[in-house]
Every structure is written in C-alpha cells, then in structure tokens.
Tab-separated table of C-alpha atoms in Angstrom:
chain	number	residue	atom	x	y	z
A	1	UNK	CA	12.842	26.741	-107.321
A	2	UNK	CA	10.885	28.396	-104.510
A	3	UNK	CA	12.891	28.198	-101.281
A	4	UNK	CA	9.983	27.636	-98.862
A	5	UNK	CA	6.478	26.251	-99.226
A	6	UNK	CA	4.036	27.101	-96.437
A	7	UNK	CA	1.074	24.708	-96.399
A	8	UNK	CA	-2.143	26.003	-94.896
A	9	UNK	CA	-4.771	23.226	-94.631
A	10	UNK	CA	-8.125	24.605	-93.496
A	11	UNK	CA	-11.676	23.481	-92.816
A	12	UNK	CA	-14.633	25.740	-92.027
A	13	UNK	CA	-12.540	28.416	-90.318
A	14	UNK	CA	-12.443	30.819	-93.232
A	15	UNK	CA	-12.310	34.036	-91.216
A	16	UNK	CA	-9.245	32.886	-89.263
A	17	UNK	CA	-7.601	31.515	-92.389
A	18	UNK	CA	-8.070	34.837	-94.184
A	19	UNK	CA	-6.390	36.661	-91.280
A	20	UNK	CA	-3.446	34.248	-91.543
A	21	UNK	CA	-3.236	34.745	-95.307
A	22	UNK	CA	-3.243	38.534	-94.853
A	23	UNK	CA	-0.435	38.246	-92.319
A	24	UNK	CA	1.724	36.154	-94.667
A	25	UNK	CA	0.919	38.341	-97.663
A	26	UNK	CA	2.208	41.409	-95.815
A	27	UNK	CA	5.752	40.047	-96.110
A	28	UNK	CA	7.886	41.568	-98.852
A	29	UNK	CA	9.835	38.336	-99.304
A	30	UNK	CA	9.536	36.589	-102.656
A	31	UNK	CA	11.251	33.408	-101.478
A	32	UNK	CA	8.129	31.601	-100.341
A	33	UNK	CA	4.794	30.282	-101.582
A	34	UNK	CA	1.624	29.465	-99.684
A	35	UNK	CA	-0.570	26.478	-100.560
A	36	UNK	CA	-4.078	26.878	-99.110
A	37	UNK	CA	-5.809	23.472	-99.063
A	38	UNK	CA	-9.472	24.289	-98.500
A	39	UNK	CA	-11.515	21.410	-97.060
A	40	UNK	CA	-14.506	23.578	-96.141
A	41	UNK	CA	-18.166	22.967	-96.808
A	42	UNK	CA	-18.455	26.384	-98.494
A	43	UNK	CA	-15.666	27.150	-101.006
A	44	UNK	CA	-16.868	30.691	-101.610
A	45	UNK	CA	-15.099	32.793	-98.955
A	46	UNK	CA	-11.538	31.642	-99.641
A	47	UNK	CA	-12.042	31.582	-103.393
A	48	UNK	CA	-13.360	35.141	-103.326
A	49	UNK	CA	-10.563	36.388	-101.112
A	50	UNK	CA	-7.615	34.671	-102.824
A	51	UNK	CA	-8.694	34.822	-106.456
A	52	UNK	CA	-10.710	38.018	-106.577
A	53	UNK	CA	-9.373	40.234	-103.788
A	54	UNK	CA	-5.776	39.316	-102.900
A	55	UNK	CA	-4.479	38.191	-106.314
A	56	UNK	CA	-0.977	37.454	-105.042
A	57	UNK	CA	1.062	35.040	-107.167
A	58	UNK	CA	2.752	33.608	-104.083
A	59	UNK	CA	-0.571	32.052	-103.000
A	60	UNK	CA	-2.297	29.051	-104.565
A	61	UNK	CA	-5.701	27.694	-103.583
A	62	UNK	CA	-6.669	24.015	-103.718
A	63	UNK	CA	-10.489	24.002	-103.686
A	64	UNK	CA	-12.565	21.538	-101.673
A	65	UNK	CA	-12.948	17.997	-103.009
A	66	UNK	CA	-16.439	16.667	-103.879
A	67	UNK	CA	-16.646	15.184	-100.379
A	68	UNK	CA	-15.014	16.214	-97.100
A	69	UNK	CA	-11.488	14.809	-96.846
A	70	UNK	CA	-9.945	13.335	-93.702
A	71	UNK	CA	-7.401	15.797	-92.362
A	72	UNK	CA	-4.567	13.432	-93.279
A	73	UNK	CA	-5.641	13.494	-96.942
A	74	UNK	CA	-5.968	17.265	-96.978
A	75	UNK	CA	-2.408	17.556	-95.678
A	76	UNK	CA	-1.281	15.015	-98.265
A	77	UNK	CA	-2.667	16.940	-101.229
A	78	UNK	CA	-1.268	20.211	-99.876
A	79	UNK	CA	2.295	18.864	-99.756
A	80	UNK	CA	1.845	17.224	-103.156
A	81	UNK	CA	1.214	20.668	-104.662
A	82	UNK	CA	4.310	22.321	-103.197
A	83	UNK	CA	7.286	23.475	-105.244
A	84	UNK	CA	9.582	24.641	-102.449
A	85	UNK	CA	12.982	23.307	-101.485
A	86	UNK	CA	11.757	23.325	-97.885
A	87	UNK	CA	8.205	22.660	-96.664
A	88	UNK	CA	6.320	23.617	-93.518
A	89	UNK	CA	2.695	23.184	-92.390
A	90	UNK	CA	0.853	25.499	-90.020
A	91	UNK	CA	-2.745	25.696	-88.850
A	92	UNK	CA	-5.171	28.186	-90.320
A	93	UNK	CA	-5.205	30.065	-86.997
A	94	UNK	CA	-1.392	30.139	-86.638
A	95	UNK	CA	1.458	32.259	-87.990
A	96	UNK	CA	4.959	31.545	-89.300
A	97	UNK	CA	7.561	34.172	-90.181
A	98	UNK	CA	8.019	34.084	-93.991
A	99	UNK	CA	11.657	35.088	-93.425
A	100	UNK	CA	12.099	31.430	-92.536
A	101	UNK	CA	12.846	31.071	-96.248
A	102	UNK	CA	16.037	33.096	-95.711
A	103	UNK	CA	16.928	31.203	-92.549
A	104	UNK	CA	16.796	27.872	-94.383
A	105	UNK	CA	19.443	29.208	-96.787
A	106	UNK	CA	21.663	30.149	-93.854
A	107	UNK	CA	21.243	26.761	-92.172
A	108	UNK	CA	21.970	24.938	-95.431
A	109	UNK	CA	25.406	26.549	-95.412
A	110	UNK	CA	26.076	26.299	-91.679
A	111	UNK	CA	24.685	22.774	-91.180
A	112	UNK	CA	25.301	21.052	-94.492
A	113	UNK	CA	23.723	17.693	-93.594
A	114	UNK	CA	20.617	19.176	-91.998
A	115	UNK	CA	17.386	18.222	-93.732
A	116	UNK	CA	14.994	19.127	-90.911
A	117	UNK	CA	14.653	22.327	-88.869
A	118	UNK	CA	12.727	22.676	-85.652
A	119	UNK	CA	12.228	25.682	-83.433
A	120	UNK	CA	10.620	26.882	-80.251
A	121	UNK	CA	7.082	28.191	-80.750
A	122	UNK	CA	5.219	31.067	-79.227
A	123	UNK	CA	1.675	30.270	-78.114
A	124	UNK	CA	-1.360	32.537	-78.303
A	125	UNK	CA	-5.050	32.092	-77.563
A	126	UNK	CA	-7.300	34.102	-79.846
A	127	UNK	CA	-9.594	36.426	-77.836
A	128	UNK	CA	-12.576	34.124	-78.474
A	129	UNK	CA	-10.797	31.173	-76.832
A	130	UNK	CA	-10.188	32.360	-73.296
A	131	UNK	CA	-12.852	30.704	-71.108
A	132	UNK	CA	-10.403	31.024	-68.209
A	133	UNK	CA	-7.306	33.184	-67.663
A	134	UNK	CA	-4.632	32.251	-70.200
A	135	UNK	CA	-0.932	32.955	-70.618
A	136	UNK	CA	0.813	33.586	-73.924
A	137	UNK	CA	4.290	32.081	-74.209
A	138	UNK	CA	7.440	33.698	-75.654
A	139	UNK	CA	10.694	31.661	-75.639
A	140	UNK	CA	13.588	34.076	-75.129
A	141	UNK	CA	16.726	32.126	-76.132
A	142	UNK	CA	18.276	32.457	-79.593
A	143	UNK	CA	20.897	29.738	-80.118
A	144	UNK	CA	20.859	26.928	-82.672
A	145	UNK	CA	22.391	23.443	-82.665
A	146	UNK	CA	22.177	19.953	-84.109
A	147	UNK	CA	19.943	17.676	-82.026
A	148	UNK	CA	20.819	14.128	-80.977
A	149	UNK	CA	18.624	11.711	-82.921
A	150	UNK	CA	19.103	9.055	-80.236
A	151	UNK	CA	17.872	11.397	-77.526
A	152	UNK	CA	14.905	12.404	-79.683
A	153	UNK	CA	14.054	8.756	-80.335
A	154	UNK	CA	14.117	7.983	-76.611
A	155	UNK	CA	11.870	10.963	-75.882
A	156	UNK	CA	9.403	10.373	-78.708
A	157	UNK	CA	9.137	6.599	-79.046
A	158	UNK	CA	9.888	5.500	-75.496
A	159	UNK	CA	8.692	8.588	-73.564
A	160	UNK	CA	11.934	8.726	-71.588
A	161	UNK	CA	11.076	12.105	-70.010
A	162	UNK	CA	8.040	10.533	-68.309
A	163	UNK	CA	6.040	13.725	-68.884
A	164	UNK	CA	2.430	14.047	-70.052
A	165	UNK	CA	3.742	14.382	-73.591
A	166	UNK	CA	7.170	14.123	-75.235
A	167	UNK	CA	9.140	17.354	-75.418
A	168	UNK	CA	9.860	16.833	-79.118
A	169	UNK	CA	8.950	19.632	-81.513
A	170	UNK	CA	10.386	17.991	-84.619
A	171	UNK	CA	8.301	17.468	-87.740
A	172	UNK	CA	6.663	19.303	-90.620
A	173	UNK	CA	4.073	21.000	-88.381
A	174	UNK	CA	5.715	24.217	-87.186
A	175	UNK	CA	8.988	22.831	-88.490
A	176	UNK	CA	10.686	22.912	-91.892
A	177	UNK	CA	11.502	19.720	-93.773
A	178	UNK	CA	13.693	19.533	-96.853
A	179	UNK	CA	11.932	18.184	-99.924
A	180	UNK	CA	14.487	15.383	-100.289
A	181	UNK	CA	13.611	14.168	-96.776
A	182	UNK	CA	9.882	14.276	-97.495
A	183	UNK	CA	10.475	12.100	-100.551
A	184	UNK	CA	12.448	9.584	-98.455
A	185	UNK	CA	9.564	9.518	-95.970
A	186	UNK	CA	7.140	8.789	-98.795
A	187	UNK	CA	9.320	5.987	-100.148
A	188	UNK	CA	9.884	4.445	-96.709
A	189	UNK	CA	6.414	4.625	-95.194
A	190	UNK	CA	3.380	3.491	-97.133
A	191	UNK	CA	3.992	5.463	-100.319
A	192	UNK	CA	2.520	8.602	-98.759
A	193	UNK	CA	3.777	11.631	-96.912
A	194	UNK	CA	1.166	11.079	-94.182
A	195	UNK	CA	-0.774	8.015	-93.016
A	196	UNK	CA	-2.081	8.448	-89.491
A	197	UNK	CA	-5.020	10.725	-88.521
A	198	UNK	CA	-2.842	12.462	-85.895
A	199	UNK	CA	-0.762	13.947	-88.675
A	200	UNK	CA	1.595	16.248	-86.791
A	201	UNK	CA	2.879	13.640	-84.317
A	202	UNK	CA	3.100	11.018	-87.053
A	203	UNK	CA	5.326	13.425	-88.971
A	204	UNK	CA	7.533	13.813	-85.904
A	205	UNK	CA	7.946	10.041	-85.681
A	206	UNK	CA	8.957	9.742	-89.317
A	207	UNK	CA	11.289	12.736	-89.325
A	208	UNK	CA	13.163	11.513	-86.240
A	209	UNK	CA	13.545	8.101	-87.850
A	210	UNK	CA	14.551	9.282	-91.332
A	211	UNK	CA	16.327	12.655	-91.095
A	212	UNK	CA	20.070	12.834	-91.601
A	213	UNK	CA	20.487	15.787	-89.233
A	214	UNK	CA	18.016	17.989	-87.369
A	215	UNK	CA	18.924	21.554	-86.427
A	216	UNK	CA	16.966	23.307	-83.695
A	217	UNK	CA	16.504	27.065	-83.322
A	218	UNK	CA	15.807	28.287	-79.812
A	219	UNK	CA	14.609	31.562	-81.317
A	220	UNK	CA	10.866	31.159	-82.036
A	221	UNK	CA	9.840	31.416	-85.682
A	222	UNK	CA	6.105	30.818	-85.454
A	223	UNK	CA	3.033	31.133	-83.258
A	224	UNK	CA	0.762	28.256	-82.317
A	225	UNK	CA	-2.598	29.981	-82.326
A	226	UNK	CA	-5.761	28.545	-80.823
A	227	UNK	CA	-9.132	29.959	-81.783
A	228	UNK	CA	-12.441	28.795	-80.326
A	229	UNK	CA	-13.054	26.585	-83.384
A	230	UNK	CA	-9.645	24.885	-83.296
A	231	UNK	CA	-8.647	21.429	-82.106
A	232	UNK	CA	-6.217	23.196	-79.777
A	233	UNK	CA	-9.198	24.689	-77.953
A	234	UNK	CA	-9.679	21.238	-76.435
A	235	UNK	CA	-6.709	21.903	-74.166
A	236	UNK	CA	-8.693	24.532	-72.284
A	237	UNK	CA	-12.146	22.885	-72.381
A	238	UNK	CA	-13.114	19.261	-71.603
A	239	UNK	CA	-16.406	19.688	-73.436
A	240	UNK	CA	-14.564	20.935	-76.505
A	241	UNK	CA	-12.151	17.995	-76.282
A	242	UNK	CA	-15.041	15.529	-76.517
A	243	UNK	CA	-16.697	17.350	-79.404
A	244	UNK	CA	-13.455	17.634	-81.395
A	245	UNK	CA	-12.607	13.950	-80.920
A	246	UNK	CA	-16.090	12.857	-82.002
A	247	UNK	CA	-15.898	14.987	-85.148
A	248	UNK	CA	-12.347	13.857	-85.822
A	249	UNK	CA	-13.286	10.165	-85.539
A	250	UNK	CA	-16.287	10.628	-87.855
A	251	UNK	CA	-14.317	12.440	-90.534
A	252	UNK	CA	-11.438	9.930	-90.535
A	253	UNK	CA	-13.622	6.850	-91.044
A	254	UNK	CA	-11.989	4.409	-93.447
A	255	UNK	CA	-8.396	5.312	-92.592
A	256	UNK	CA	-6.181	4.176	-89.733
A	257	UNK	CA	-8.241	4.031	-86.542
A	258	UNK	CA	-7.196	6.050	-83.534
A	259	UNK	CA	-7.976	2.970	-81.425
A	260	UNK	CA	-5.654	-0.001	-81.926
A	261	UNK	CA	-5.873	-3.415	-80.185
A	262	UNK	CA	-2.178	-3.414	-79.243
A	263	UNK	CA	-2.709	-0.200	-77.230
A	264	UNK	CA	-6.216	-0.527	-75.727
A	265	UNK	CA	-6.637	2.956	-74.288
A	266	UNK	CA	-9.853	4.574	-75.477
A	267	UNK	CA	-9.901	8.129	-76.776
A	268	UNK	CA	-13.676	8.439	-76.580
A	269	UNK	CA	-15.340	9.818	-73.473
A	270	UNK	CA	-14.549	12.334	-70.780
A	271	UNK	CA	-11.219	10.736	-69.847
A	272	UNK	CA	-9.636	11.512	-73.196
A	273	UNK	CA	-6.493	13.606	-73.115
A	274	UNK	CA	-3.729	14.980	-75.305
A	275	UNK	CA	-1.399	12.497	-73.590
A	276	UNK	CA	-3.412	9.542	-74.905
A	277	UNK	CA	-3.860	11.056	-78.347
A	278	UNK	CA	-0.102	11.362	-78.784
A	279	UNK	CA	0.637	7.942	-77.308
A	280	UNK	CA	-1.760	6.200	-79.686
A	281	UNK	CA	0.169	7.772	-82.561
A	282	UNK	CA	3.704	7.019	-81.387
A	283	UNK	CA	2.816	3.411	-80.493
A	284	UNK	CA	1.107	2.925	-83.867
A	285	UNK	CA	4.262	4.074	-85.640
A	286	UNK	CA	6.590	1.918	-83.550
A	287	UNK	CA	4.318	-1.140	-83.813
A	288	UNK	CA	3.846	-0.728	-87.562
A	289	UNK	CA	7.473	-0.090	-88.446
A	290	UNK	CA	9.306	-2.209	-85.891
A	291	UNK	CA	10.752	0.515	-83.664
A	292	UNK	CA	12.199	-0.663	-80.327
A	293	UNK	CA	9.807	0.205	-77.494
A	294	UNK	CA	11.927	-1.040	-74.585
A	295	UNK	CA	11.133	1.054	-71.519
A	296	UNK	CA	7.956	2.589	-72.906
A	297	UNK	CA	5.567	0.738	-70.587
A	298	UNK	CA	7.062	2.013	-67.338
A	299	UNK	CA	7.691	5.470	-68.794
A	300	UNK	CA	4.123	5.797	-70.026
A	301	UNK	CA	2.735	4.839	-66.603
A	302	UNK	CA	4.607	7.828	-65.182
A	303	UNK	CA	3.458	10.030	-68.076
A	304	UNK	CA	-0.151	9.051	-67.352
A	305	UNK	CA	0.308	10.014	-63.709
A	306	UNK	CA	1.732	13.347	-64.825
A	307	UNK	CA	-1.330	13.881	-67.041
A	308	UNK	CA	-3.636	13.257	-64.091
A	309	UNK	CA	-1.867	16.016	-62.163
A	310	UNK	CA	-3.069	18.472	-64.807
A	311	UNK	CA	-6.728	18.270	-63.785
A	312	UNK	CA	-8.646	21.404	-62.923
A	313	UNK	CA	-11.646	19.680	-61.334
A	314	UNK	CA	-12.275	16.469	-59.411
A	315	UNK	CA	-14.587	15.322	-62.195
A	316	UNK	CA	-11.848	15.732	-64.790
A	317	UNK	CA	-9.341	13.953	-62.546
A	318	UNK	CA	-11.660	10.974	-61.916
A	319	UNK	CA	-12.401	10.618	-65.627
A	320	UNK	CA	-8.707	10.580	-66.533
A	321	UNK	CA	-7.802	8.107	-63.796
A	322	UNK	CA	-10.617	5.768	-64.814
A	323	UNK	CA	-9.645	5.956	-68.504
A	324	UNK	CA	-5.986	5.209	-67.799
A	325	UNK	CA	-6.776	2.467	-65.256
A	326	UNK	CA	-8.989	0.629	-67.739
A	327	UNK	CA	-6.344	0.912	-70.418
A	328	UNK	CA	-3.503	-0.332	-68.229
A	329	UNK	CA	-5.636	-3.275	-67.075
A	330	UNK	CA	-6.216	-4.336	-70.682
A	331	UNK	CA	-2.750	-3.551	-72.051
A	332	UNK	CA	-0.352	-6.488	-72.298
A	333	UNK	CA	-2.313	-8.474	-69.728
A	334	UNK	CA	-2.080	-5.725	-67.144
A	335	UNK	CA	1.722	-5.843	-67.131
A	336	UNK	CA	2.096	-2.148	-66.300
A	337	UNK	CA	-1.090	-1.629	-64.281
A	338	UNK	CA	0.632	-1.720	-60.890
A	339	UNK	CA	2.952	1.102	-61.935
A	340	UNK	CA	0.045	3.485	-62.536
A	341	UNK	CA	-0.344	5.144	-59.137
A	342	UNK	CA	-1.897	8.570	-59.741
A	343	UNK	CA	-1.333	11.180	-57.044
A	344	UNK	CA	-4.290	12.358	-55.005
A	345	UNK	CA	-6.320	15.100	-56.638
A	346	UNK	CA	-5.130	18.570	-55.733
A	347	UNK	CA	-7.075	21.473	-57.258
A	348	UNK	CA	-4.851	24.130	-58.783
A	349	UNK	CA	-4.331	27.043	-56.431
A	350	UNK	CA	-3.694	29.633	-59.126
A	351	UNK	CA	-4.555	29.402	-62.787
A	352	UNK	CA	-2.576	31.611	-65.158
A	353	UNK	CA	-2.809	34.753	-63.053
A	354	UNK	CA	0.804	35.937	-63.053
A	355	UNK	CA	3.040	37.117	-65.881
A	356	UNK	CA	6.768	36.490	-65.587
A	357	UNK	CA	9.888	34.673	-66.786
A	358	UNK	CA	10.541	30.992	-66.137
A	359	UNK	CA	13.110	28.719	-67.821
A	360	UNK	CA	14.011	31.325	-70.452
A	361	UNK	CA	10.367	31.779	-71.357
A	362	UNK	CA	8.252	34.893	-70.877
A	363	UNK	CA	4.644	34.195	-69.891
A	364	UNK	CA	2.206	37.056	-70.425
A	365	UNK	CA	-1.414	37.295	-69.286
A	366	UNK	CA	-3.414	37.476	-72.479
A	367	UNK	CA	-6.196	39.509	-70.889
A	368	UNK	CA	-3.694	42.369	-70.708
A	369	UNK	CA	-2.517	42.110	-74.318
A	370	UNK	CA	-3.332	44.415	-77.195
A	371	UNK	CA	-2.609	41.935	-80.061
A	372	UNK	CA	-5.688	40.087	-81.299
A	373	UNK	CA	-4.113	37.732	-83.878
A	374	UNK	CA	-1.047	35.438	-83.852
A	375	UNK	CA	0.780	37.709	-86.319
A	376	UNK	CA	0.186	40.778	-84.154
A	377	UNK	CA	1.399	38.836	-81.128
A	378	UNK	CA	4.532	37.738	-83.015
A	379	UNK	CA	5.361	41.376	-83.847
A	380	UNK	CA	4.756	42.308	-80.216
A	381	UNK	CA	7.043	39.486	-79.031
A	382	UNK	CA	9.832	40.478	-81.427
A	383	UNK	CA	10.592	43.406	-79.109
A	384	UNK	CA	12.025	40.998	-76.513
A	385	UNK	CA	13.735	38.345	-78.656
A	386	UNK	CA	16.653	38.286	-81.075
A	387	UNK	CA	15.695	40.341	-84.172
A	388	UNK	CA	15.451	38.199	-87.284
A	389	UNK	CA	17.903	40.448	-89.136
A	390	UNK	CA	20.508	39.779	-86.438
A	391	UNK	CA	19.809	36.061	-86.617
A	392	UNK	CA	20.261	36.007	-90.382
A	393	UNK	CA	23.472	38.009	-90.051
A	394	UNK	CA	24.856	35.570	-87.483
A	395	UNK	CA	24.864	38.147	-84.666
A	396	UNK	CA	25.166	36.493	-81.266
A	397	UNK	CA	23.817	39.266	-79.052
A	398	UNK	CA	21.624	42.329	-79.290
A	399	UNK	CA	20.958	45.344	-77.123
A	400	UNK	CA	17.562	46.603	-76.072
C-alpha cells in the first residue's frame, strides 16, 4: 500500500497547479501518490501536462465531470480515489513536503494510537497577490506531542479562545488523516467523507470528534499559498472576498446552504468575514450532530469583536459591525446581542512593514524575498528550521 496520498483538487488555476505538481514531482520519494482532481472548465492543460509531459506513475488525474462540481464533491471524489494509508489535501497553489510519508511511519511507531497528524504551516503570498505589504510566516519550533481532544473541542466547537477564529489546525486540509479514521468519519456522518461546502473546517470538526489520538508537529511541513485567483486572496481584499463568496454560493447550489436559520448571520455583502464563514460551519456541525455548544454564544460575541478589530478602513469596520449586529439581534431572540460591544475603530498604524521573530515565528517581508512559489519558499525556510532528516532521525537539536 502507498504510505501517503496527497489530494490536489483544482479549478481553473491550471498554471498554479502545474507549478505545485512540478514541486511534488521533484521529490525522489516513492512512498507517496498525488491525486489531481480537475474541476476546470478546460481539461486540456492538466491532461497535457500530466499524461503527455510529466508521465510520472505517482500522479493520477481525475478529469472534469460533465458539469462543474461543488468543491465538496470534488474533494469527495479525490479522496475516494486514494490508495494511501494516510491522506492529506492541499490547495493547488500550496505545497506539502512529500517526506511527510516517512514522518507518518515514524509517528505510527512513536504514537501508536494516533490516527490524525496536524502541524504548523508556513504562509506565502504568491507575487501576484500582494496588493499591500505582506509578511510570510515561518514557525520555528520543532517539537511534537499528543493534543488534548477536550481542549480542541472547546476551541473549535465553543470558541473558548474568543479569537476571530479558532486556533485549531486539525483536519485533512494541511493535515494527515489515517485511512481508518476517514472510513469512520464516512460511517458516522452522512455516508460521505465531506458534507459541508466549507470543507476544510468541516473536516476539522469531524476529526476532533472522531479521532482516537491527534499528534501535532510544531515543525512546519507545508506552505499555505495564496495566489490572486485563490479563495485565500479574500483575506487581503474585501472586493475579492465578495466575489469569491458569490461564486462559491452559486457553485454549491443544491447542497448544504452556508446560511442556516439557527445561526442567522449572513455571509453575503461587504460585512462578510472569515470569522463568520468558520462559525457557520462549526455551528452547522454541532447543531446537526448534537454537539454541546454551552458557552459558544458569549465566546462568539467576543470573537466577533476581535474580528472587528482587524479592519483596515472605516468602511470595512462599519460593514462588519453592521453584519454582526444584525445577526446577534436575530440569533436566539437577541440573547447575546448585548454582549457584542465592538471597540471603536482604530486604523492600523503599520501594516506588515517589519520582519522579525514573535512567538517562535519568523515573519519576513515578502517584497524582499527571492522565492516566487510556495515550494521555493519552503526550501528557503528550511535553512532556519529543524532539517527534515534530523526530525526523521529523532534528533532534538541542530546547529546552524
């Protein structure tokens, strides 16, 4: 059996996807496979590259269906085609180290009950997605440990951290899930691997609920890339956020709606935010599958206030406040409305101007960087983090 399956769902971003494929193909490891699930309007570019140019047996292409698939269905068919003992999903503008296949073997021995692996991620904006100064992120720590499922549940379902989004990076997206766990997820939740349109956070909810043990690596193993055509680009552009949400809603028609009556916050319009997108997913999961939500109302009011703090303009701030205020007024008869007291708008004084280290993370101004792809950035970052060979050998320290 293949040790690791890397799923690469893609839609109409063929040039980025081909760069990611090239980066993975450069690995000499034979312990992994890559499933490219093409959901593009034009099947030609990826077919020509994979079947006529690359011709690498580790890569398999699933061609587009007769009609465009919702993202959740494209992810579903990608995982269905995997043969690996462990499975991960990344975006077509991201990168994951194929040596993860070897790390899963090590963790299987060291943490025998572990059926899910999470890790810290580097972040990188492609050169075409820097409308304002941006900072790349390199986590510097290298330890590994079993996570508390209770703590994860409090953070993810009940938003106990009271931040603009839960600090939970557990799930199949930029995480590795054992096949046996994915099958338990399928048996326990709707007969599918994935149900909700917000697939990555839905996966986190199900993994936290179902996993036997989750091991977390502080050493980063992948790069969250964001090109101009990605959904992630919405985090640096309000206009892009609106466009992506409109397209997303159109292409998921017929599935589970992003807007649910038991959580009446609207994702349409200028007040939409990543905070709301995640909350609609976690509340859907808890409501659907009977997860205890005690404490969520008060915690989410604080999370909404935290989201409002991250506003670059007065217009953006006013739109967020209005969106949250309307939602709190309609939610559970306005039970939590009085707790939503957003701070006064304060424009950011400095936006991503300084490189430096904070909380064991190196932040680097991307305007100064030479790397132009997530894989190049990962190789650049490897000069300041624990070498993978040392990690696989169980070495605790390394010298520069």
